[in-house]
CSV table of C-alpha atoms and ligand atoms in Angstrom, one decimal:
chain,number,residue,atom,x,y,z
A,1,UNK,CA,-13.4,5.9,-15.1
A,2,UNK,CA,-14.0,9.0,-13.0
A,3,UNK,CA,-14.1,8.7,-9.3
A,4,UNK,CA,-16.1,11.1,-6.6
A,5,UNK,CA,-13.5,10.6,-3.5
A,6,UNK,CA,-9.9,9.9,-5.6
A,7,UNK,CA,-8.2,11.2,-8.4
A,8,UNK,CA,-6.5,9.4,-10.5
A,9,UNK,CA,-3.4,10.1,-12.8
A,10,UNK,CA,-0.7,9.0,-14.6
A,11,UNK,CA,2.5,10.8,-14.0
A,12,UNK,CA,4.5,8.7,-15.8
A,13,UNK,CA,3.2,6.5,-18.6
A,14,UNK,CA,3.9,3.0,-16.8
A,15,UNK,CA,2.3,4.2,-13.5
A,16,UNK,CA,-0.9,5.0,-11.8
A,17,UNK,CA,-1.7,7.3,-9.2
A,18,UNK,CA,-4.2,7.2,-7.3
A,19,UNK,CA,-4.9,9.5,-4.2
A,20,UNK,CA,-7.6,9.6,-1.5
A,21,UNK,CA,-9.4,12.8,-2.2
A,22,UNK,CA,-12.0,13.7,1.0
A,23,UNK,CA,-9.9,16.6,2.2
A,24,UNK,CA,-12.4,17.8,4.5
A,25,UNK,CA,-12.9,14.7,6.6
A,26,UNK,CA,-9.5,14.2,6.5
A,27,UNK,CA,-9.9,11.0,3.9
A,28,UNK,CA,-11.4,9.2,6.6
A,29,UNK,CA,-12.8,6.0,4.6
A,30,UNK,CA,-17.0,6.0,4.3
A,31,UNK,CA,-17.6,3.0,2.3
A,32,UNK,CA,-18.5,4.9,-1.0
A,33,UNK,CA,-14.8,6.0,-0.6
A,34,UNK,CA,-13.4,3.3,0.1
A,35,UNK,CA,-15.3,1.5,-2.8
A,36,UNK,CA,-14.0,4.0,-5.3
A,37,UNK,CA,-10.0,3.1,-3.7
A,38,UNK,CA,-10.4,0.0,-4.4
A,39,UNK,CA,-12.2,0.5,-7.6
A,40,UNK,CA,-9.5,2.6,-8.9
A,41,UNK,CA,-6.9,0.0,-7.7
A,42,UNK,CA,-8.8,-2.7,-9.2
A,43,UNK,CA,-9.2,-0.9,-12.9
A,44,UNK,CA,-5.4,0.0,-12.5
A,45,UNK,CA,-4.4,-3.3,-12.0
A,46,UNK,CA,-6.3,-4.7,-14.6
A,47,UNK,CA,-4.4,-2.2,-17.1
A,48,UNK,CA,-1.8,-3.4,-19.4
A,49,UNK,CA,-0.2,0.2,-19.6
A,50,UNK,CA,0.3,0.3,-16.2
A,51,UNK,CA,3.1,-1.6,-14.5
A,52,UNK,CA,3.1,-0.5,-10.8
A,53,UNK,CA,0.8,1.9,-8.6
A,54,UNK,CA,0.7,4.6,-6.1
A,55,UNK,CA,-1.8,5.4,-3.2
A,56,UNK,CA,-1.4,8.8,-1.5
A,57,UNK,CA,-3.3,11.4,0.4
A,58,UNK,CA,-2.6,14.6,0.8
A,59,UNK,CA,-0.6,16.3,2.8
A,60,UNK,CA,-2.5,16.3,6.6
A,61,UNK,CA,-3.6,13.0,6.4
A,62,UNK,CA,-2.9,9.8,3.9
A,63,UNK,CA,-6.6,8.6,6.0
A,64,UNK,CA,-7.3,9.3,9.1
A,65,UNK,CA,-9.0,6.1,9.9
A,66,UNK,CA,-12.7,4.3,8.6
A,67,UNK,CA,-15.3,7.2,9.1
A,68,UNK,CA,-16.6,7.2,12.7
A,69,UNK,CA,-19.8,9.1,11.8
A,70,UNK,CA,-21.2,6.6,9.4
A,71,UNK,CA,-20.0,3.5,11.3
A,72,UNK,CA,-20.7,4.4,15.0
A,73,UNK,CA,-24.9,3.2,14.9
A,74,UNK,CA,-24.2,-0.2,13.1
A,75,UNK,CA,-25.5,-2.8,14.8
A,76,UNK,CA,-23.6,-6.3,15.4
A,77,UNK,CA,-26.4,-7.8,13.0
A,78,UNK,CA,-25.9,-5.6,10.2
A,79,UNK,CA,-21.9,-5.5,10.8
A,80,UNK,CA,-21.8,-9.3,11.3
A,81,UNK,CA,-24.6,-10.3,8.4
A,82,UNK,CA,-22.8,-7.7,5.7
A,83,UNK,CA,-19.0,-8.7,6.5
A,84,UNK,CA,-18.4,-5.4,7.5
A,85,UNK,CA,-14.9,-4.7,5.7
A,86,UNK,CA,-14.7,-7.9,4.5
A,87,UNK,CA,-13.6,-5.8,1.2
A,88,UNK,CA,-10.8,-4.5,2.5
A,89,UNK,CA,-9.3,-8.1,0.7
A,90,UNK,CA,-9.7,-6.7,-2.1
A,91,UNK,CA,-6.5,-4.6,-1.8
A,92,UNK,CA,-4.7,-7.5,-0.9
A,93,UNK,CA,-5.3,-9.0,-4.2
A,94,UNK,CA,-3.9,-7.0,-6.1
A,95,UNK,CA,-1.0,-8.5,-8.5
A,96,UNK,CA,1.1,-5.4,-9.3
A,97,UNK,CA,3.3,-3.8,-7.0
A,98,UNK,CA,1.7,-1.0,-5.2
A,99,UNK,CA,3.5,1.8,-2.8
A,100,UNK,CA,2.0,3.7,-0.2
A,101,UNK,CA,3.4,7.3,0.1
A,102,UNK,CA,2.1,8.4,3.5
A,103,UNK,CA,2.1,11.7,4.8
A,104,UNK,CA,0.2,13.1,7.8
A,105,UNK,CA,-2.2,11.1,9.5
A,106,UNK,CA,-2.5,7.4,8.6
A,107,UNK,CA,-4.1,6.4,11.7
A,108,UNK,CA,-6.6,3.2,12.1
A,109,UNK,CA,-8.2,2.1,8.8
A,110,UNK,CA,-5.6,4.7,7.5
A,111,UNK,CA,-2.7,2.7,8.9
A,112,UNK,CA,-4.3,-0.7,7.9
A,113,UNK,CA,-5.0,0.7,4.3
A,114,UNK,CA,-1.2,1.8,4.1
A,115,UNK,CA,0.5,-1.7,5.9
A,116,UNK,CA,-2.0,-3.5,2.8
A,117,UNK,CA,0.5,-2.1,0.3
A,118,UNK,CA,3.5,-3.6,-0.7
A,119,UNK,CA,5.7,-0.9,0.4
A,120,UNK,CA,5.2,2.2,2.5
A,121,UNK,CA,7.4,5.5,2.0
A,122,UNK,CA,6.7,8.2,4.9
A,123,UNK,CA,7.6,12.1,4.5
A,124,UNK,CA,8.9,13.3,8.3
A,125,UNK,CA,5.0,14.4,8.9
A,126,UNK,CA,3.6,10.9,9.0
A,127,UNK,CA,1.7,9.8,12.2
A,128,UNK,CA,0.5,6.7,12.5
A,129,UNK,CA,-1.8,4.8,14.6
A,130,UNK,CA,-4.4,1.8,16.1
A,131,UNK,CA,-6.6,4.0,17.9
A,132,UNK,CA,-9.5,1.6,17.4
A,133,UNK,CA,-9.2,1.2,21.7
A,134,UNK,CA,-10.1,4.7,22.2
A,135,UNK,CA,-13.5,4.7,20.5
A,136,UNK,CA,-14.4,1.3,22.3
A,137,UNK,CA,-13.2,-1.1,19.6
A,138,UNK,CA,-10.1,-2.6,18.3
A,139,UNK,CA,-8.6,-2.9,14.7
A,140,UNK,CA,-10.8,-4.4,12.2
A,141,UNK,CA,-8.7,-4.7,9.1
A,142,UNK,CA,-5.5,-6.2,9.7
A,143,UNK,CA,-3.9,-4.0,12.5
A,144,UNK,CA,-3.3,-6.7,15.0
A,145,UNK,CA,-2.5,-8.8,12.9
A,146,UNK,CA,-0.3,-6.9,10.0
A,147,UNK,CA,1.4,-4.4,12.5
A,148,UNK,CA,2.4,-7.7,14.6
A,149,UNK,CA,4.2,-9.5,12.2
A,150,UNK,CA,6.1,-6.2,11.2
A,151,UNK,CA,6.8,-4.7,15.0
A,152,UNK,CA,6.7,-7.7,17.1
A,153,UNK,CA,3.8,-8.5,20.2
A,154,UNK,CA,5.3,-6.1,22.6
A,155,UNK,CA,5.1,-3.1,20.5
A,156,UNK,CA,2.1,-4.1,18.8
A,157,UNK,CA,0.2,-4.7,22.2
A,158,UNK,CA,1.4,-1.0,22.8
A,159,UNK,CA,-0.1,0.4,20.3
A,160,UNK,CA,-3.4,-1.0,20.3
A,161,UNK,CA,-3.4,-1.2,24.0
A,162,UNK,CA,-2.7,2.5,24.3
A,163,UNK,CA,-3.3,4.0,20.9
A,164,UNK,CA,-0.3,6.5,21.1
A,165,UNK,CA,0.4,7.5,17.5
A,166,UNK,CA,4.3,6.7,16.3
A,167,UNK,CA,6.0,8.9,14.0
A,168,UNK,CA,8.0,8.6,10.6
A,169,UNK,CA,11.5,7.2,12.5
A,170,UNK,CA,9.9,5.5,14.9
A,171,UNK,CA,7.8,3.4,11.6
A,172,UNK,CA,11.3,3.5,10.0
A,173,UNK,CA,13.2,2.2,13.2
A,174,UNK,CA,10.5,-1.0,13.4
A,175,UNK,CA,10.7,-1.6,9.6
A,176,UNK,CA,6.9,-0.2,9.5
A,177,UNK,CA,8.3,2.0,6.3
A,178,UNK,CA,11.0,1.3,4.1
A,179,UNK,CA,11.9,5.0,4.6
A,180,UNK,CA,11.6,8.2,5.5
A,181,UNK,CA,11.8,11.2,2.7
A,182,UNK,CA,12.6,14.1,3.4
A,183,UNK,CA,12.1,17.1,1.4
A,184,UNK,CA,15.7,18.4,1.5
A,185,UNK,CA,16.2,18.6,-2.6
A,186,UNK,CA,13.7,21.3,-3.2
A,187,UNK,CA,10.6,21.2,-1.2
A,188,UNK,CA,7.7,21.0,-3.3
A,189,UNK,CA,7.9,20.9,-7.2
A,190,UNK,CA,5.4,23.2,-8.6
A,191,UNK,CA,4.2,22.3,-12.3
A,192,UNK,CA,0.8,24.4,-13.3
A,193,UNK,CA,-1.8,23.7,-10.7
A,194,UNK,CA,-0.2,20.5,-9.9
A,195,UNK,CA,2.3,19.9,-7.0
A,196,UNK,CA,3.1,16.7,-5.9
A,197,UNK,CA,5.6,16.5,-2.8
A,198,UNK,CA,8.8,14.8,-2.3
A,199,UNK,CA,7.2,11.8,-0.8
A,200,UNK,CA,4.8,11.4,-3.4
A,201,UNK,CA,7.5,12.0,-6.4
A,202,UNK,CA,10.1,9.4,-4.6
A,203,UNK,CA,7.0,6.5,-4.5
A,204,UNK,CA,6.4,7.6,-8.2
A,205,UNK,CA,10.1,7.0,-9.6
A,206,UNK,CA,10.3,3.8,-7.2
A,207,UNK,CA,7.1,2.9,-9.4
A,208,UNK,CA,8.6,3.3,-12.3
A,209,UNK,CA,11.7,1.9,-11.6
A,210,UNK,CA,9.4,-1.3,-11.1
A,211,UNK,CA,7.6,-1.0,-14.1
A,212,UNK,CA,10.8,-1.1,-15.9
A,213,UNK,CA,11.2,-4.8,-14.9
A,214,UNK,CA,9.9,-7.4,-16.6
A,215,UNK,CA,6.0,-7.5,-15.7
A,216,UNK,CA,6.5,-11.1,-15.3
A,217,UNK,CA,8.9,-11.6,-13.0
A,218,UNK,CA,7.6,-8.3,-11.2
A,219,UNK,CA,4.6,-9.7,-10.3
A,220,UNK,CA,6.1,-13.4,-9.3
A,221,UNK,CA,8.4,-11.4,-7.4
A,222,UNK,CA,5.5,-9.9,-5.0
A,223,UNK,CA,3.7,-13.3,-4.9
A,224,UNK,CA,6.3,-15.3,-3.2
A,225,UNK,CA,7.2,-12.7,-0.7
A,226,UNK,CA,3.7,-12.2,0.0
A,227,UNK,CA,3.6,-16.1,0.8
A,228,UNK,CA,6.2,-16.1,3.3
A,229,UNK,CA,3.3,-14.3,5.2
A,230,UNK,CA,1.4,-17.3,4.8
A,231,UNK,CA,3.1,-20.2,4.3
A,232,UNK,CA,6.2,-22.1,6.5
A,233,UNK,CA,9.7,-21.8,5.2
A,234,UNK,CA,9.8,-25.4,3.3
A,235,UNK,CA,7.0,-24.5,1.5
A,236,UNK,CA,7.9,-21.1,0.8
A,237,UNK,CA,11.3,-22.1,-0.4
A,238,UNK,CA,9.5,-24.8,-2.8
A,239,UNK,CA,6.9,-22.2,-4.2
A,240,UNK,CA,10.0,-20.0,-4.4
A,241,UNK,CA,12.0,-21.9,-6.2
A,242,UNK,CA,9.3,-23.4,-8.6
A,243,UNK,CA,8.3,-20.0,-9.7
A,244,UNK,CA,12.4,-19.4,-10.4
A,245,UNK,CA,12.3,-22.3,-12.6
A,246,UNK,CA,9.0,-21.2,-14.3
A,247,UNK,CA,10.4,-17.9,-15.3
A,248,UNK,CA,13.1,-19.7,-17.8
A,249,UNK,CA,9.7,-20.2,-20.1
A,250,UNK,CA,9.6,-16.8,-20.3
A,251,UNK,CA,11.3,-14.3,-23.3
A,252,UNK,CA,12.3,-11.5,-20.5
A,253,UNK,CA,14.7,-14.4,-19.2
A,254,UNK,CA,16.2,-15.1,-22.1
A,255,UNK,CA,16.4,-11.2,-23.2
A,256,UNK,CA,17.3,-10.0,-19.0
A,257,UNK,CA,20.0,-12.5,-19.6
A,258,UNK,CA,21.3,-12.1,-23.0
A,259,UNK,CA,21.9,-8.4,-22.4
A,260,UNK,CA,23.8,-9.0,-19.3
A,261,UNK,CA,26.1,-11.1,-21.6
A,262,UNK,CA,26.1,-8.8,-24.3
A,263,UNK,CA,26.9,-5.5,-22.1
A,264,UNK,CA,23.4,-3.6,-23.2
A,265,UNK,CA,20.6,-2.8,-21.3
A,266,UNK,CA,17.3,-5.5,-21.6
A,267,UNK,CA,14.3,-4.7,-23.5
A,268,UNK,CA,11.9,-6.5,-21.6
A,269,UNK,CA,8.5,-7.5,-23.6
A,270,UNK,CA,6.1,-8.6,-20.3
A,271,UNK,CA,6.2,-12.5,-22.1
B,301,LIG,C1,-15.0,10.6,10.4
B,301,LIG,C2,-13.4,12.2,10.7
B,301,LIG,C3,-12.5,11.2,11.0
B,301,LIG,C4,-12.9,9.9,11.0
B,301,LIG,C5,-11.5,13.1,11.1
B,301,LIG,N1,-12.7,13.4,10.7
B,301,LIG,N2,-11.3,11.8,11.3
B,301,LIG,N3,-14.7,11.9,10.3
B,301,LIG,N4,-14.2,9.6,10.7
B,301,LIG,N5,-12.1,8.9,11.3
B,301,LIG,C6,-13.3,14.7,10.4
B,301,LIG,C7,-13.7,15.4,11.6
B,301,LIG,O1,-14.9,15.0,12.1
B,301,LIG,C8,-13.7,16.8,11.2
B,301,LIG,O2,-14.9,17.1,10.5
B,301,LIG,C9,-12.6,16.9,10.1
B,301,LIG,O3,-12.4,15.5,9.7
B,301,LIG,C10,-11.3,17.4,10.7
B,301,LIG,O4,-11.0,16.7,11.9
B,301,LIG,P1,-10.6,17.5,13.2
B,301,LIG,O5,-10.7,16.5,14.3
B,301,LIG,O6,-11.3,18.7,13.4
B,301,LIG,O7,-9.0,17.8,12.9
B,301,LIG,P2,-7.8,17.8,14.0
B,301,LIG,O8,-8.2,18.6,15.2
B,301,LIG,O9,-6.7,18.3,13.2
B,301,LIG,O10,-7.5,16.3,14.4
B,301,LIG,C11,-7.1,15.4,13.5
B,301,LIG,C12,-7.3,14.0,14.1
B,301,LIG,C13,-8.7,13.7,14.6
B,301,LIG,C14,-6.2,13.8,15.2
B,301,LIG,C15,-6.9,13.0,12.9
B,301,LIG,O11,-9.6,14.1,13.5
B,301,LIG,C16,-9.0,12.3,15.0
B,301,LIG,O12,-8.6,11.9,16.0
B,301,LIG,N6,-9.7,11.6,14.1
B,301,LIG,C17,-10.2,10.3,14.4
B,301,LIG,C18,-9.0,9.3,14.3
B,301,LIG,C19,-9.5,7.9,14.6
B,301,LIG,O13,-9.9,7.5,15.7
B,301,LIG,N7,-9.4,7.0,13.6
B,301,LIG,C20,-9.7,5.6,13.7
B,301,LIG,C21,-11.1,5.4,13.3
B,301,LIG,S1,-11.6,3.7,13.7
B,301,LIG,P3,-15.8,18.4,10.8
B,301,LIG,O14,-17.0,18.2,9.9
B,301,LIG,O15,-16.0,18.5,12.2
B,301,LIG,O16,-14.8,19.5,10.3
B,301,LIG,C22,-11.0,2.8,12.5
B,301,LIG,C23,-11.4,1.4,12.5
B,301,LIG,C24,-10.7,0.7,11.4
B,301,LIG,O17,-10.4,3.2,11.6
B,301,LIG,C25,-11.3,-0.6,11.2
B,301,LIG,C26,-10.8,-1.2,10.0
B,301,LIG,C27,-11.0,-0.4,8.8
């Protein structure tokens, strides 16, 4: 499907991209945006071609937070009676692997929207940020409570408390990002009309690196991490281990194993 505020690619065959396209506002998320993310994510997921995903911006600003204008006259009623970014779950829900490659501002919903993906690769420009404090609120889709699990209370207090933006090393430092990348080997690759930056092209290869796997196993994989999130260590070792066990029904078991023995790489079938 086509999208007004994303565009949505596949640069290589087993993954999609999909990036926040409202340069002007600096992809700050008005609903219809944000409805068309999560839209594209959803249709994505939901695609047997594709195996992992990538959400980008451009290069100023991955988002720089949930669009002020539209949301500063909503009353508590309306907030309150429509969930007001109740949808933001969505996102969450996802069952393939999805990487956030974040450059420039990701700041508020931007920073929320990036800590919902499963892993978050920063170029040196990335800023992030809870600035939620300084316009009177606080974060309102997972900030105090994502960011503190990640960075600990102290620095997540200081954050939302204060609102000071923290850079790429300083994400990197606090385990924020899995890494920085910078552009060293050959700033931007030009291709026609399309560029896509070093960031952008290291999340894509990470992708499909992923996609590679068995789809299986990929997507078990991310659902018992996720749970340690959610569940206390017995538990999470039995759901773990269960899920382990379930995957000897599978054929990319028996074919991941049977090329290990027989020195040659696995042809992995998704079954
Ligand atoms: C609406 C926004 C916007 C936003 C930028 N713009 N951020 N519009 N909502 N969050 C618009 C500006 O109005 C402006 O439009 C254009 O984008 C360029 O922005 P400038 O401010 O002129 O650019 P610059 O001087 O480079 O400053 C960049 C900036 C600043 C530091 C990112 O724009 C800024 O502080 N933005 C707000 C960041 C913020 O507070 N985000 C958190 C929002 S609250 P015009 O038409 O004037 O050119 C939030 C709650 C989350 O996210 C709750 C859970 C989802």
């Amino acid at each position: 499907a086509n999208y007004a505020h994303v565009l949505v690619s596949r640069p290589q065959p087993a993954v999609a991209l999909v990036q926040l396209n409202r340069p002007k506002a600096l992809n700050a998320l008005s609903a219809a945006h944000f409805k068309d993310i999560t839209d594209a994510l959803v249709e994505a997921d939901a695609d047997d071609s594709v195996g992992a995903m990538v959400l980008t911006g451009s290069d100023k600003a991955f988002a720089a937070g949930a669009d002020i204008l539209e949301m500063k006259d909503k009353t508590f009623a309306d907030a309150f009676t429509n969930n007001f970014l109740a949808n933001w779950e969505i996102i969450t829900k996802l069952r393939k692997p999805l990487i956030a490659a974040v450059s420039g501002y990701a700041l508020g919903g931007g920073c929320e929207l990036a800590l919902m993906c499963d892993i978050i690769l920063a170029s040196p420009t990335a800023r992030f940020s809870q600035p939620e404090i300084s316009i009177g609120v606080i974060p309102g889709g997972g900030g105090s409570q994502r960011l503190t699990r990640i960075v600990g209370k102290s620095r997540a207090m200081e954050l939302c408390l204060t609102g000071r933006m923290f850079d790429a090393y300083e994400a990197e430092r606090w385990g924020v990002v899995s890494r920085v990348v910078d552009g060293a080997d050959g700033a931007k690759k030009e291709g026609g009309t399309e560029s896509i930056s070093p960031v952008v092209k290291e999340a894509v290869d990470m992708a499909a690196t992923i996609a590679s796997k068995g789809r299986v196993a990929a997507i078990a994989c991310k659902e018992v991490i996720n749970a340690s999130f959610e569940m206390p260590l017995t538990e999470g070792l039995r759901y773990e281990r269960r899920l382990f066990q379930s995957l000897f029904a599978t054929h990319d078991q028996k074919e991941g194993m049977a090329a290990f023995a027989e020195k040659r790489k696995p042809n992995f079938t998704n079954s």
